[in-house]
XYZ file of N, CA and C in Angstrom:
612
model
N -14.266 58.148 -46.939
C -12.807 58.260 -46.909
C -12.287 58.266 -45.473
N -12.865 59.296 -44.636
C -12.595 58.987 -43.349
C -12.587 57.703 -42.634
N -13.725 57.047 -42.698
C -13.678 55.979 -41.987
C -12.750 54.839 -42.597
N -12.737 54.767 -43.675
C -11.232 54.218 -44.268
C -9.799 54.106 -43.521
N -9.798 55.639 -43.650
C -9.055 56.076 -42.683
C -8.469 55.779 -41.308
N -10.242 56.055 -40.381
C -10.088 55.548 -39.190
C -9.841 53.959 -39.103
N -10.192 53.654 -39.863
C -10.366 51.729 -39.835
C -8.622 51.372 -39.912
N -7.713 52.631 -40.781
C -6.697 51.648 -40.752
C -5.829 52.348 -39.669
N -5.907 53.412 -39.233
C -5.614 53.787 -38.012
C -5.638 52.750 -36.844
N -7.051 52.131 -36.407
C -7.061 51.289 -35.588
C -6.712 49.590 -36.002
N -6.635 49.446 -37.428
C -5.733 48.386 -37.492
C -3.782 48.407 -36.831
N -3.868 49.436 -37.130
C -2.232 49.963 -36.888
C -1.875 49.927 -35.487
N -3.366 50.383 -34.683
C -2.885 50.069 -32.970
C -3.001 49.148 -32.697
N -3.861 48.377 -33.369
C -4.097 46.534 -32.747
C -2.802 45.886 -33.123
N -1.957 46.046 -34.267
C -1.333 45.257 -34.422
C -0.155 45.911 -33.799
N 0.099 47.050 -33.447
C 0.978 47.511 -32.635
C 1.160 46.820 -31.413
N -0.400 46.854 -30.669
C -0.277 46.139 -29.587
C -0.424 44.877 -29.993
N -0.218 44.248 -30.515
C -0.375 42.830 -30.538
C 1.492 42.404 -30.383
N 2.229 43.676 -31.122
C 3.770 43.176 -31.437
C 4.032 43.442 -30.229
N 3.243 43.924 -29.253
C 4.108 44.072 -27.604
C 4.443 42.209 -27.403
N 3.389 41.415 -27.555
C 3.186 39.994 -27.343
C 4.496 39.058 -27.855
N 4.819 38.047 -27.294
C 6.026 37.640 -27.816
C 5.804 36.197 -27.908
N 6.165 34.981 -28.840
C 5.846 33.712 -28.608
C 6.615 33.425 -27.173
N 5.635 32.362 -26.510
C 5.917 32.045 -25.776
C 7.150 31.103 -25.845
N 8.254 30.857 -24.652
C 8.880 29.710 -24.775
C 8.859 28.627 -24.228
N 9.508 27.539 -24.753
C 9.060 26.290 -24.926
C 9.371 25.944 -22.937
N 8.316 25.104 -22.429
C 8.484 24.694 -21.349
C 9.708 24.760 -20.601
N 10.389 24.007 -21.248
C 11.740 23.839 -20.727
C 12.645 24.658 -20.257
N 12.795 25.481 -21.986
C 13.635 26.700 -22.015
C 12.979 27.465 -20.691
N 11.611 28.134 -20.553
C 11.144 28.699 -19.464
C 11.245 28.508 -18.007
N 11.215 26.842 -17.953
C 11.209 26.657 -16.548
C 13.105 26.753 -15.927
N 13.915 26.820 -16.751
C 15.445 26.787 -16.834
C 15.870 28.113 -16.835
N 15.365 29.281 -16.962
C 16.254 29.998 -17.399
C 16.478 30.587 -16.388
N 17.864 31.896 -16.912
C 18.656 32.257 -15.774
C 18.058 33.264 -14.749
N 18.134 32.220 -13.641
C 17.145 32.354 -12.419
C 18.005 33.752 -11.834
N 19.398 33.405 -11.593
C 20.644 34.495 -10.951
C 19.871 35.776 -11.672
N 19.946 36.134 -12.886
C 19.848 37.457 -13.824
C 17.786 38.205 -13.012
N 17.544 36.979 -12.998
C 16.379 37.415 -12.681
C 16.111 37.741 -11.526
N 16.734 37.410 -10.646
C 16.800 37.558 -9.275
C 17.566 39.039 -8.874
N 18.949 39.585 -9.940
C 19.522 40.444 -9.649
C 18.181 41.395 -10.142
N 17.190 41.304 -11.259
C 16.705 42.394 -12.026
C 15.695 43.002 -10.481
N 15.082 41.633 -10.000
C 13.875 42.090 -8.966
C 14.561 42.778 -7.957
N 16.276 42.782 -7.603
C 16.946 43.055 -6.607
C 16.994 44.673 -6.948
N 17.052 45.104 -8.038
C 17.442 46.058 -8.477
C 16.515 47.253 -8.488
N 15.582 46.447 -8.892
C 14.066 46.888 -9.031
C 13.637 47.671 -7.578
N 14.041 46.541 -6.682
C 13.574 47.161 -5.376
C 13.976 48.123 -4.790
N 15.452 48.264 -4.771
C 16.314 49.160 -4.375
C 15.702 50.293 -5.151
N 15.424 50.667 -6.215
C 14.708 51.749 -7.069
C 13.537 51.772 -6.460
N 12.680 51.019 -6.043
C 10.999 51.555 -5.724
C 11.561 51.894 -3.639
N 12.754 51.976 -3.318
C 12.865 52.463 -2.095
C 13.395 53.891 -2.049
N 13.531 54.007 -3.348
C 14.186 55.558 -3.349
C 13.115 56.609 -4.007
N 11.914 56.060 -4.231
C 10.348 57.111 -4.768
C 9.298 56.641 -4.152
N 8.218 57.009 -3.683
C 6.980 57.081 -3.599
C 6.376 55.873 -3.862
N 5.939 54.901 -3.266
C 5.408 53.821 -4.059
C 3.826 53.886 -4.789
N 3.925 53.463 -6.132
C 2.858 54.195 -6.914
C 1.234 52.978 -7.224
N 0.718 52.858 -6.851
C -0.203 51.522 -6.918
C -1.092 51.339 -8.265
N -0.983 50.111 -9.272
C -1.622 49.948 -10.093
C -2.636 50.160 -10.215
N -3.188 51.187 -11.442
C -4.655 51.579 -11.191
C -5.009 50.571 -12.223
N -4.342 49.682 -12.905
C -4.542 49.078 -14.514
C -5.504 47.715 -13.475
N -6.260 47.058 -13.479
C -6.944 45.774 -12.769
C -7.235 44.820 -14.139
N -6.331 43.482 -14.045
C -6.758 42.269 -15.104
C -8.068 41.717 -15.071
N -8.937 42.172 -16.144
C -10.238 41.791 -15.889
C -10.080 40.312 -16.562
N -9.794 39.558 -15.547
C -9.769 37.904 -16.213
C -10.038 37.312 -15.121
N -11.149 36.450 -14.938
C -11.575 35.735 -14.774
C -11.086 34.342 -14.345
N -10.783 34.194 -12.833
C -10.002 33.045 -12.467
C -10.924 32.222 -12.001
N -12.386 32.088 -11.743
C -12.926 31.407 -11.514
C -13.494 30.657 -12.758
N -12.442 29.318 -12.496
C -12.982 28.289 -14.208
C -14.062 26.781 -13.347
N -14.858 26.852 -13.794
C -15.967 25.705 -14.022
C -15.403 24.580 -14.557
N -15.264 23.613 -13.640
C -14.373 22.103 -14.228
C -15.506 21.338 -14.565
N -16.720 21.112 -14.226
C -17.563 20.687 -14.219
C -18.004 20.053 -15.513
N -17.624 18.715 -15.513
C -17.833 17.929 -16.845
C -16.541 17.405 -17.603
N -15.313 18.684 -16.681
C -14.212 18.336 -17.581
C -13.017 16.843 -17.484
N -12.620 16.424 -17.986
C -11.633 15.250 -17.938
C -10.711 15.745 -17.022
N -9.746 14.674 -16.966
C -8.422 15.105 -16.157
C -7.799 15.588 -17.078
N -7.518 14.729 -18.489
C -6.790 15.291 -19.358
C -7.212 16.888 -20.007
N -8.456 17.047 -20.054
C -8.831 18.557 -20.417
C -8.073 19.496 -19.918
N -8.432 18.895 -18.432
C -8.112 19.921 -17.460
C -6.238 20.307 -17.144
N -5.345 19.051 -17.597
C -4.373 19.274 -18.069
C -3.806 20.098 -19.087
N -5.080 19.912 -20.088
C -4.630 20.483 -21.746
C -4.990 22.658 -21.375
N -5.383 22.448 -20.804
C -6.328 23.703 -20.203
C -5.399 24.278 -19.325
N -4.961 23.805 -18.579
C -4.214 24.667 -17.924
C -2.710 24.781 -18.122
N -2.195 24.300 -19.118
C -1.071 24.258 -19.965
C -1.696 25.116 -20.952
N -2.559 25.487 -21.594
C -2.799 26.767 -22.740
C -2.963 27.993 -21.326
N -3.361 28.070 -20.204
C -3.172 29.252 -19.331
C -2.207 29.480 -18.803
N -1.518 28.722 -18.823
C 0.207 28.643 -18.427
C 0.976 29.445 -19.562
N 0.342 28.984 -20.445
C 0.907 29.889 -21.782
C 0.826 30.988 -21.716
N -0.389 31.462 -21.559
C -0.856 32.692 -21.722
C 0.306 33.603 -20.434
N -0.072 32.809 -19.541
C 0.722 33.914 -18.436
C 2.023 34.123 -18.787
N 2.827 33.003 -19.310
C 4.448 33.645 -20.065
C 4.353 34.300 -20.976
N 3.452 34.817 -21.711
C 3.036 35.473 -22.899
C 3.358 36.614 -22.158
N 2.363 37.107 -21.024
C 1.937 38.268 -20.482
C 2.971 38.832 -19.571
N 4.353 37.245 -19.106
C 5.058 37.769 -18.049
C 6.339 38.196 -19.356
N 5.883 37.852 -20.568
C 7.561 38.619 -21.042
C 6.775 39.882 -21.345
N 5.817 39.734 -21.594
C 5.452 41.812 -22.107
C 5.348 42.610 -20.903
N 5.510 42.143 -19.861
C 5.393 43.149 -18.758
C 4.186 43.186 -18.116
N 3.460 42.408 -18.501
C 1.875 42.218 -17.735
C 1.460 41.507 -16.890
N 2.698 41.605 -15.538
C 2.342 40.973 -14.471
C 1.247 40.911 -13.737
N 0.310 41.455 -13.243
C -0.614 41.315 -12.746
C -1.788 40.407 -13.343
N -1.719 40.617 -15.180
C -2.301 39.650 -15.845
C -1.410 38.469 -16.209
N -0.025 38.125 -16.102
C 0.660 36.885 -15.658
C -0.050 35.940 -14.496
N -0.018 36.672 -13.591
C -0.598 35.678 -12.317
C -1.826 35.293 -12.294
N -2.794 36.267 -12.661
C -4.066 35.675 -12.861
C -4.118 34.481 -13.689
N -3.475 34.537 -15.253
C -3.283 33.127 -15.987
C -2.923 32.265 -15.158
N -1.327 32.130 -14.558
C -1.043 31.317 -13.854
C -1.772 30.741 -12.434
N -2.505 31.494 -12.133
C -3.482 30.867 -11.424
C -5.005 30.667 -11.698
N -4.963 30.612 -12.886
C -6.363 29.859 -14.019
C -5.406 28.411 -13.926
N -4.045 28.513 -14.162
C -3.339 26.922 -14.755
C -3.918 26.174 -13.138
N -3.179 26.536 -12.172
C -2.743 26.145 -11.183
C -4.296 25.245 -10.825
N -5.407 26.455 -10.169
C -6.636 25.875 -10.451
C -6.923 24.403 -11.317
N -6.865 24.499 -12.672
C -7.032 23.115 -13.235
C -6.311 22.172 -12.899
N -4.860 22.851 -12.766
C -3.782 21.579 -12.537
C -2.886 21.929 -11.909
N -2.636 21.913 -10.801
C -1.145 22.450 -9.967
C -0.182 21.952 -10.547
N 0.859 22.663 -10.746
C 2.443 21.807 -10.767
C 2.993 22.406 -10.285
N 4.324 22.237 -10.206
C 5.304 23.192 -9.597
C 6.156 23.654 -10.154
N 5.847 23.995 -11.627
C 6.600 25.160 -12.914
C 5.587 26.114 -12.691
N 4.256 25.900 -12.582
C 3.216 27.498 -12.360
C 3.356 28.400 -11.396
N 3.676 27.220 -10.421
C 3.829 28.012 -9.044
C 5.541 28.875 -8.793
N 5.979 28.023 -9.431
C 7.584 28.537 -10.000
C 7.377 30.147 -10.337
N 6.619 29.895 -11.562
C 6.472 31.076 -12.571
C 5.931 31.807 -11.792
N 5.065 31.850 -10.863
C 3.762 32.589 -10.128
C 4.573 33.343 -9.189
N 5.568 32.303 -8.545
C 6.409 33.148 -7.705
C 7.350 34.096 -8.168
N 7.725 34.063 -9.410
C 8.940 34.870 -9.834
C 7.844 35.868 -10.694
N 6.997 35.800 -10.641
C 5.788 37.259 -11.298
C 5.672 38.185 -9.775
N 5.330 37.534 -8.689
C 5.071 38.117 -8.217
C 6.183 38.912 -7.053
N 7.323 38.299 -7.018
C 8.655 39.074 -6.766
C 8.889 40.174 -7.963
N 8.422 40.203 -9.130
C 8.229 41.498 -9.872
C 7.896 42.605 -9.414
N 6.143 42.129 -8.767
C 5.681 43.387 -8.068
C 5.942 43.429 -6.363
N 6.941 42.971 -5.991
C 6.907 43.036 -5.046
C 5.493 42.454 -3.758
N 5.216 41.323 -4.422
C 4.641 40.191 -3.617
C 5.115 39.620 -2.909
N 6.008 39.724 -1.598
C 6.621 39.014 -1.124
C 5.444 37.663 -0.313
N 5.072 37.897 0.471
C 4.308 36.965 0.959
C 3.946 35.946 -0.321
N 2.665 36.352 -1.293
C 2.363 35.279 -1.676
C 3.731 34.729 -2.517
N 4.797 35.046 -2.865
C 5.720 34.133 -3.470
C 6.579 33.794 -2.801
N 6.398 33.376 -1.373
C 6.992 32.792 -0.247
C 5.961 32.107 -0.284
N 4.338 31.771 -0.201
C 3.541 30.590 -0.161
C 3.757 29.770 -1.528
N 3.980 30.282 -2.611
C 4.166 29.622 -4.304
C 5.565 28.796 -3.975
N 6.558 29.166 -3.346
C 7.975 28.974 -3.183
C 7.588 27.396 -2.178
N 7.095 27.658 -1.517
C 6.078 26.894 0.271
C 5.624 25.526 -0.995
N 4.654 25.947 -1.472
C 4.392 24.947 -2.610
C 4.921 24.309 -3.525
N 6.028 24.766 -4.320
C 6.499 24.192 -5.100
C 7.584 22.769 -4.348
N 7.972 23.561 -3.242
C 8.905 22.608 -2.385
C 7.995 21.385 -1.900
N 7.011 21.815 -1.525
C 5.613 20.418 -1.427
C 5.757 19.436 -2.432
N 5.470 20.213 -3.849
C 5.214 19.255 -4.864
C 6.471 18.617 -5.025
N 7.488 19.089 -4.919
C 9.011 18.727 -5.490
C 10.126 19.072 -4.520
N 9.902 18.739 -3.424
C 11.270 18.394 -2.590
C 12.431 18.673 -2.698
N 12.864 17.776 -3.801
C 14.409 18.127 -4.720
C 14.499 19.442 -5.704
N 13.370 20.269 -5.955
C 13.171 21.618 -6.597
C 13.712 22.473 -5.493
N 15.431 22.211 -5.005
C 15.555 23.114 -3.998
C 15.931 24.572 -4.390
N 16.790 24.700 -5.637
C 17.754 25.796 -5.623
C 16.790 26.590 -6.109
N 15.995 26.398 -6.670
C 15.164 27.677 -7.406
C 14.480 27.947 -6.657
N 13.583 26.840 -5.818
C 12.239 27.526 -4.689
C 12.884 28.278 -3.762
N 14.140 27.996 -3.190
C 15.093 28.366 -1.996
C 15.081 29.573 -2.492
N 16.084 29.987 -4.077
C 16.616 31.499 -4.035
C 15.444 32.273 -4.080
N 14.221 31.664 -4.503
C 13.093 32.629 -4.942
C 12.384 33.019 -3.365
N 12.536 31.999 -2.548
C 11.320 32.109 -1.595
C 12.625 33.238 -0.442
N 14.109 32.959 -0.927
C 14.856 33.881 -0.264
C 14.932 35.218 -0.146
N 14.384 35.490 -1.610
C 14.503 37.042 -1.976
C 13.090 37.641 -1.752
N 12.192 36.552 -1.406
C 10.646 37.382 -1.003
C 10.917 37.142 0.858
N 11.771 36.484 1.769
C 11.752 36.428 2.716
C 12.724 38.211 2.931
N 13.730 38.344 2.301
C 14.333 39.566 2.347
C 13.525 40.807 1.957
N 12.578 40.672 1.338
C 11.779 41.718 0.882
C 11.145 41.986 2.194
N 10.415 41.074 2.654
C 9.623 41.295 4.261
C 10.488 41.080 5.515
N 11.350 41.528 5.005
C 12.886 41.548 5.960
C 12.941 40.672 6.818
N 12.761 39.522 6.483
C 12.563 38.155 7.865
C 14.029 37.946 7.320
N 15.143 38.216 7.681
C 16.247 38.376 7.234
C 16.759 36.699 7.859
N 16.353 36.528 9.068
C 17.273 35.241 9.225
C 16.836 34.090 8.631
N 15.621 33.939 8.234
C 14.708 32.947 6.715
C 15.415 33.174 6.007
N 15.967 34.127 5.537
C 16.577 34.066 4.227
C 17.962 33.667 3.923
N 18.567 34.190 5.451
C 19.504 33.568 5.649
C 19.972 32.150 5.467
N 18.674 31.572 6.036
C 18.962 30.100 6.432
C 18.495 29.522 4.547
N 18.032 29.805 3.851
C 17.690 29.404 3.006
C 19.113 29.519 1.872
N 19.437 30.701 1.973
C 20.766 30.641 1.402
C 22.367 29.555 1.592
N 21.658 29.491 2.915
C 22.811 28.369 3.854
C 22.707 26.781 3.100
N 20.993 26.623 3.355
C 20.821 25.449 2.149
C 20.998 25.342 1.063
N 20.875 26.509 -0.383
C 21.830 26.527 -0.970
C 23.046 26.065 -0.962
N 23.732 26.542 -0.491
C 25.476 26.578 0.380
C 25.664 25.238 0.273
N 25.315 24.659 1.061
C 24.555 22.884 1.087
C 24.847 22.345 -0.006
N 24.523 22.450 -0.931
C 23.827 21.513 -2.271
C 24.963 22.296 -3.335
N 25.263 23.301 -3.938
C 25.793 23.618 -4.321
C 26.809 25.040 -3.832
N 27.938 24.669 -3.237
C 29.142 25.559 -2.489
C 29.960 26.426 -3.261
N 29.670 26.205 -4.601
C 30.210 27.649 -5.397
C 28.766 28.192 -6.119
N 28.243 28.369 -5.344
C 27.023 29.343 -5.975
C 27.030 30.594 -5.908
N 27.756 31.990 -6.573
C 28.205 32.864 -6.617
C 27.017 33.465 -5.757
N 25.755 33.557 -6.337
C 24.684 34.444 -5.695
C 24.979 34.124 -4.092
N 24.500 33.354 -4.113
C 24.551 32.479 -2.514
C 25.793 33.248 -1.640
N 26.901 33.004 -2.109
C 28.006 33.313 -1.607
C 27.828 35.168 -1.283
N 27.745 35.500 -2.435
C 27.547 36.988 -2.016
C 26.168 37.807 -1.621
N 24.920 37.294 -1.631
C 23.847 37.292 -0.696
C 24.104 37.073 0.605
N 24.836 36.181 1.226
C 25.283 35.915 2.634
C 25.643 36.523 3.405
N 26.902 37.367 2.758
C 27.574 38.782 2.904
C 26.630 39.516 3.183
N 25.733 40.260 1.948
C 24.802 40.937 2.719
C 23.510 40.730 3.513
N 23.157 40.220 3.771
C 22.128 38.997 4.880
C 22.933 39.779 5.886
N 23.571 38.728 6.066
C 24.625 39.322 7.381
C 24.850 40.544 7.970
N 24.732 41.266 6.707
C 25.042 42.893 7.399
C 23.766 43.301 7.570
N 22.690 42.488 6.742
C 21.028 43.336 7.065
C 20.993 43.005 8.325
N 21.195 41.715 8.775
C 20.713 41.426 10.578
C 21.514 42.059 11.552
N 22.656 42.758 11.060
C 23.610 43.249 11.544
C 23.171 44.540 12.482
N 23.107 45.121 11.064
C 22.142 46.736 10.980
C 20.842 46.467 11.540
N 19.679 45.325 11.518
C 18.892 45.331 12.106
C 19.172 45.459 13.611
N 19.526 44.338 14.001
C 19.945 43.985 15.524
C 20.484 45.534 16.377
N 21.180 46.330 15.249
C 21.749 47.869 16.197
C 20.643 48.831 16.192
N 20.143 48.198 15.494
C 18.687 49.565 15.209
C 17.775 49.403 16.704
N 17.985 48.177 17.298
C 17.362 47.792 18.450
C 18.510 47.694 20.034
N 19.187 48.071 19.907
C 20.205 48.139 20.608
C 19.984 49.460 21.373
């Protein structure tokens, strides 16, 4: 009777945790969505981890980024790193950034594009990665040139994180550029301005 018991007990947590998991969305929808909202959440985020103690993940993604291509097609290796691409939006809507990026860099490995590195960068402005999602941001602009507004605001808000304030500046300016009613842009500028402001007197 007990183990009955226990058996459906631990059915009840698996599928508990399984409902943390969410279908993934469709390419498109993912690589489109609202970049502004996401950008205010990491903005927000930060301002909160400057007002406590910063606390360091003891949780470590035991996954395995070293994949063996060896034998594989191009197309495999396409099909392959589009199911790890998956996985990491799986993991970046439940909150499992650290196991987000590892997927996304299982994809990247098989197949670079510049939606992984997209995604990779906006996981890791989660945890406050600034550097590497200023190199993902570095990359995506490689692969895609004309991928300005998203690599720009993303690689802007990890240049402000490591307070290289006039990078970010200037990145916002290009914005400005390309599209001149870009609300974020417009009111990021404002404060840019006053960070180098306040920087510059701090040295005065």
């Amino acid at each position: 009777m007990n183990g009955t018991s226990n058996q459906s007990t631990s059915n009840e947590a698996d599928a508990g945790k399984k409902s943390k998991r969410v279908t993934p969305r469709d390419y498109k929808e993912w690589d489109t969505f609202d970049i502004d909202k996401e950008l205010d959440d990491v903005d927000k985020k930060d301002k909160k981890e400057e007002k406590k103690p910063t606390k360091s993940s003891t949780v470590v993604p035991q996954i395995d980024t070293n994949i063996n291509t060896a034998g594989m097609t191009d197309e495999e290796k396409i099909m392959r790193a589009g199911k790890e691409k998956d996985k990491g939006n799986e993991a970046f809507r439940a909150g499992d950034y650290e196991e987000s990026i590892a997927y996304y860099t299982c994809s990247i490995k098989l197949h670079s594009t510049a939606a992984s590195y997209n995604n990779r960068a906006i996981t890791n402005l989660k945890i406050s990665g600034w550097t590497n999602a200023t190199e993902d941001c570095n990359r995506v602009l490689d692969l895609e040139p004309d991928n300005i507004k998203v690599a720009l605001l993303r690689r802007e808000t990890a240049y402000k994180g490591i307070k290289e304030f006039s990078k970010s500046l200037q990145d916002y300016k290009q914005v400005l550029q390309l599209e001149p009613e870009n609300k974020r842009a417009q009111k990021e500028t404002h404060s840019i301005l006053q960070l180098i402001w306040e920087d510059n007197m701090s040295f005065a």
